[in-house]
Amino acid sequence: MKGGLRLIIVALIVTGFYAWFGNSIPQSAWEAPKKKLLTADMTPRQLSTEGKEIFRKAGCGVCHSVTGGQLRGPDLSRIGSERDAEIMAAILYSGTDVMPAANKPPANLNDAEITAVVAYMQSLGGRPKVKIGDIKVEDYDGR
Ligand code: HEC
């Protein structure tokens, strides 16, 4: 056999093997991260734990420190003892000139997620008290 032909055959076997091997690896489909289910039976403490994560993902921490220190917005490390849930919810749903409403893009949180964030904020210098169902957009929108 000529050297050139042997090389081609070897090359075909090698590429064939890799094609077979590559296709034999199960494909793991890409999936968007699943949203945590927030349910009415969760305790305010459990909601607060989820709310902390939502607060982080929603980018609230870009403007708000929770450990003291001024960013673009006020520090929230004592917010739980300074404001009640209604005030927090009102500002989250309405936003301000300088703060985007939390239920609209970019954060785009739903009522349950906002309730969880409020529970988390209540835990900062205070104690989480709200449960799912306590806070709804109809109660606060348009103020
Ligand atoms: C672009 C910056 C920015 C982002 C992002 C932002 N905020 Fe704010 N936030 C502010 C500013 C500034 C204020 C002060 C109110 C004002 O000046 O209009 C404020 C006020 C607040 C207040 C009232 C504080 C008080 O002492 O009464 C709360 C509560 C709050 N933000 C929570 C949040 C949460 C929760 C998120 C995430 C969903 C968030 N903010 C995202 C800038 C921001």
Tab-separated table of C-alpha atoms and ligand atoms in Angstrom:
chain	number	residue	atom	x	y	z
A	1	MET	CA	0.000	0.000	0.000
A	2	LYS	CA	1.235	3.499	-0.783
A	3	GLY	CA	2.071	5.689	2.207
A	4	GLY	CA	-0.367	8.373	1.079
A	5	LEU	CA	-3.313	6.004	0.876
A	6	ARG	CA	-2.542	4.544	4.307
A	7	LEU	CA	-2.496	8.056	5.766
A	8	ILE	CA	-5.910	8.813	4.275
A	9	ILE	CA	-7.377	5.590	5.693
A	10	VAL	CA	-5.954	6.314	9.137
A	11	ALA	CA	-7.322	9.852	8.939
A	12	LEU	CA	-10.766	8.545	7.990
A	13	ILE	CA	-10.748	6.074	10.876
A	14	VAL	CA	-9.709	8.776	13.324
A	15	THR	CA	-12.293	11.340	12.169
A	16	GLY	CA	-14.917	8.601	12.035
A	17	PHE	CA	-14.134	7.661	15.611
A	18	TYR	CA	-14.429	11.229	16.820
A	19	ALA	CA	-17.704	11.745	14.943
A	20	TRP	CA	-19.120	8.590	16.559
A	21	PHE	CA	-17.701	9.441	19.979
A	22	GLY	CA	-18.956	13.042	19.854
A	23	ASN	CA	-22.469	11.963	18.936
A	24	SER	CA	-22.508	9.332	21.667
A	25	ILE	CA	-22.170	12.008	24.385
A	26	PRO	CA	-25.650	12.895	25.614
A	27	GLN	CA	-26.433	16.551	24.998
A	28	SER	CA	-27.376	18.490	28.080
A	29	ALA	CA	-29.949	21.013	26.940
A	30	TRP	CA	-29.430	24.584	28.130
A	31	GLU	CA	-32.206	25.732	30.405
A	32	ALA	CA	-32.875	29.082	31.993
A	33	PRO	CA	-32.499	28.874	35.775
A	34	LYS	CA	-35.783	27.782	37.305
A	35	LYS	CA	-37.570	30.341	39.417
A	36	LYS	CA	-38.030	29.321	43.011
A	37	LEU	CA	-41.650	28.616	43.800
A	38	LEU	CA	-42.908	31.070	46.394
A	39	THR	CA	-45.958	29.697	48.156
A	40	ALA	CA	-48.444	30.936	50.755
A	41	ASP	CA	-47.341	28.302	53.268
A	42	MET	CA	-43.808	29.703	53.473
A	43	THR	CA	-42.905	31.442	56.702
A	44	PRO	CA	-41.779	35.079	56.567
A	45	ARG	CA	-38.311	33.823	57.534
A	46	GLN	CA	-38.195	31.438	54.559
A	47	LEU	CA	-39.452	34.204	52.281
A	48	SER	CA	-36.732	36.476	53.571
A	49	THR	CA	-34.080	33.927	52.570
A	50	GLU	CA	-35.473	33.797	49.032
A	51	GLY	CA	-35.873	37.562	49.025
A	52	LYS	CA	-32.186	38.033	49.726
A	53	GLU	CA	-31.362	36.075	46.570
A	54	ILE	CA	-33.958	37.983	44.526
A	55	PHE	CA	-32.583	41.288	45.858
A	56	ARG	CA	-29.145	40.249	44.604
A	57	LYS	CA	-30.331	39.018	41.203
A	58	ALA	CA	-32.561	42.040	40.631
A	59	GLY	CA	-29.545	44.322	41.052
A	60	CYS	CA	-30.905	46.251	44.051
A	61	GLY	CA	-27.422	46.041	45.544
A	62	VAL	CA	-26.045	48.143	42.703
A	63	CYS	CA	-27.658	51.153	44.377
A	64	HIS	CA	-28.257	49.960	47.943
A	65	SER	CA	-25.809	48.757	50.532
A	66	VAL	CA	-27.273	46.452	53.200
A	67	THR	CA	-24.237	46.645	55.482
A	68	GLY	CA	-23.869	50.402	55.863
A	69	GLY	CA	-22.398	52.830	53.366
A	70	GLN	CA	-23.851	55.171	50.822
A	71	LEU	CA	-24.221	54.066	47.215
A	72	ARG	CA	-26.556	55.815	44.760
A	73	GLY	CA	-29.532	55.001	46.965
A	74	PRO	CA	-29.889	55.021	50.758
A	75	ASP	CA	-28.305	52.280	52.853
A	76	LEU	CA	-30.896	49.631	53.789
A	77	SER	CA	-29.105	47.983	56.710
A	78	ARG	CA	-31.769	49.247	59.189
A	79	ILE	CA	-34.724	49.580	56.835
A	80	GLY	CA	-36.656	46.830	58.662
A	81	SER	CA	-36.959	49.002	61.756
A	82	GLU	CA	-37.478	52.254	59.869
A	83	ARG	CA	-40.261	51.533	57.371
A	84	ASP	CA	-43.281	49.289	57.436
A	85	ALA	CA	-44.158	46.860	54.665
A	86	GLU	CA	-46.692	49.202	53.051
A	87	ILE	CA	-44.126	51.968	52.544
A	88	MET	CA	-41.564	49.511	51.152
A	89	ALA	CA	-44.099	47.992	48.799
A	90	ALA	CA	-45.308	51.405	47.646
A	91	ILE	CA	-41.801	52.524	46.676
A	92	LEU	CA	-41.059	49.187	44.972
A	93	TYR	CA	-44.212	49.323	42.850
A	94	SER	CA	-44.108	53.013	42.025
A	95	GLY	CA	-40.361	53.589	41.778
A	96	THR	CA	-39.075	57.147	41.919
A	97	ASP	CA	-37.394	59.537	39.501
A	98	VAL	CA	-34.088	57.849	40.262
A	99	MET	CA	-35.181	54.341	41.195
A	100	PRO	CA	-36.820	51.989	38.653
A	101	ALA	CA	-40.084	50.324	39.778
A	102	ALA	CA	-39.303	46.746	40.810
A	103	ASN	CA	-42.291	45.243	38.983
A	104	LYS	CA	-41.202	46.680	35.627
A	105	PRO	CA	-38.084	46.005	33.559
A	106	PRO	CA	-35.212	45.676	34.241
A	107	ALA	CA	-36.019	43.871	37.533
A	108	ASN	CA	-39.533	42.828	36.457
A	109	LEU	CA	-40.449	41.156	39.744
A	110	ASN	CA	-43.917	39.701	40.289
A	111	ASP	CA	-46.042	40.210	43.412
A	112	ALA	CA	-44.651	37.109	45.155
A	113	GLU	CA	-41.059	38.102	44.440
A	114	ILE	CA	-41.684	41.619	45.708
A	115	THR	CA	-43.244	40.160	48.863
A	116	ALA	CA	-40.088	38.078	49.362
A	117	VAL	CA	-37.889	41.148	48.889
A	118	VAL	CA	-40.013	43.043	51.432
A	119	ALA	CA	-39.609	40.117	53.872
A	120	TYR	CA	-35.846	40.337	53.348
A	121	MET	CA	-35.840	44.094	53.929
A	122	GLN	CA	-37.915	43.603	57.090
A	123	SER	CA	-35.150	41.290	58.301
A	124	LEU	CA	-32.595	44.116	57.999
A	125	GLY	CA	-32.652	45.623	61.464
A	126	GLY	CA	-36.008	44.011	62.153
A	127	ARG	CA	-38.001	40.830	61.763
A	128	PRO	CA	-39.655	39.444	58.592
A	129	LYS	CA	-43.466	39.458	58.930
A	130	VAL	CA	-45.061	39.389	55.478
A	131	LYS	CA	-46.407	36.287	53.779
A	132	ILE	CA	-47.349	35.568	50.178
A	133	GLY	CA	-50.695	37.242	49.478
A	134	ASP	CA	-50.055	40.192	51.791
A	135	ILE	CA	-48.660	42.401	49.023
A	136	LYS	CA	-50.304	42.857	45.637
A	137	VAL	CA	-49.735	45.281	42.803
A	138	GLU	CA	-53.381	46.516	42.852
A	139	ASP	CA	-52.844	47.848	46.342
A	140	TYR	CA	-49.909	50.040	45.367
A	141	ASP	CA	-49.779	50.748	41.648
A	142	GLY	CA	-50.606	54.190	40.374
A	143	ARG	CA	-49.700	56.046	43.522
B	1	HEC	C1	-30.652	52.876	39.975
B	1	HEC	C2	-30.458	52.784	41.414
B	1	HEC	C3	-31.467	52.000	42.211
B	1	HEC	C4	-31.858	50.692	42.059
B	1	HEC	C5	-31.422	49.692	40.983
B	1	HEC	C6	-32.760	50.402	43.148
B	1	HEC	N1	-32.908	51.503	43.935
B	1	HEC	FE1	-34.014	51.634	45.622
B	1	HEC	N2	-33.652	53.616	45.733
B	1	HEC	C7	-32.789	54.309	44.923
B	1	HEC	C8	-32.755	55.709	45.352
B	1	HEC	C9	-31.911	56.810	44.736
B	1	HEC	C10	-33.660	55.817	46.444
B	1	HEC	C11	-34.026	57.054	47.258
B	1	HEC	C12	-35.364	57.536	46.805
B	1	HEC	C13	-35.214	58.665	45.843
B	1	HEC	O1	-34.250	59.400	45.949
B	1	HEC	O2	-36.099	58.803	44.970
B	1	HEC	C14	-34.197	54.475	46.653
B	1	HEC	C15	-35.100	54.157	47.660
B	1	HEC	C16	-35.414	52.869	48.042
B	1	HEC	C17	-36.145	52.522	49.228
B	1	HEC	C18	-36.687	53.480	50.278
B	1	HEC	C19	-35.589	53.702	51.277
B	1	HEC	C20	-36.037	54.531	52.466
B	1	HEC	O3	-35.192	54.780	53.332
B	1	HEC	O4	-37.216	54.892	52.525
B	1	HEC	C21	-36.257	51.166	49.237
B	1	HEC	C22	-36.954	50.328	50.294
B	1	HEC	C23	-35.588	50.672	48.058
B	1	HEC	N3	-35.075	51.743	47.361
B	1	HEC	C24	-35.464	49.341	47.717
B	1	HEC	C25	-34.965	48.874	46.498
B	1	HEC	C26	-35.042	47.501	46.046
B	1	HEC	C27	-35.620	46.353	46.834
B	1	HEC	C28	-34.475	47.457	44.812
B	1	HEC	C29	-34.371	46.282	43.866
B	1	HEC	C30	-35.610	45.719	43.409
B	1	HEC	C31	-34.022	48.810	44.500
B	1	HEC	N4	-34.344	49.639	45.544
B	1	HEC	C32	-33.347	49.167	43.348
B	1	HEC	C33	-32.041	53.802	43.881
B	1	HEC	C34	-32.160	52.516	43.385
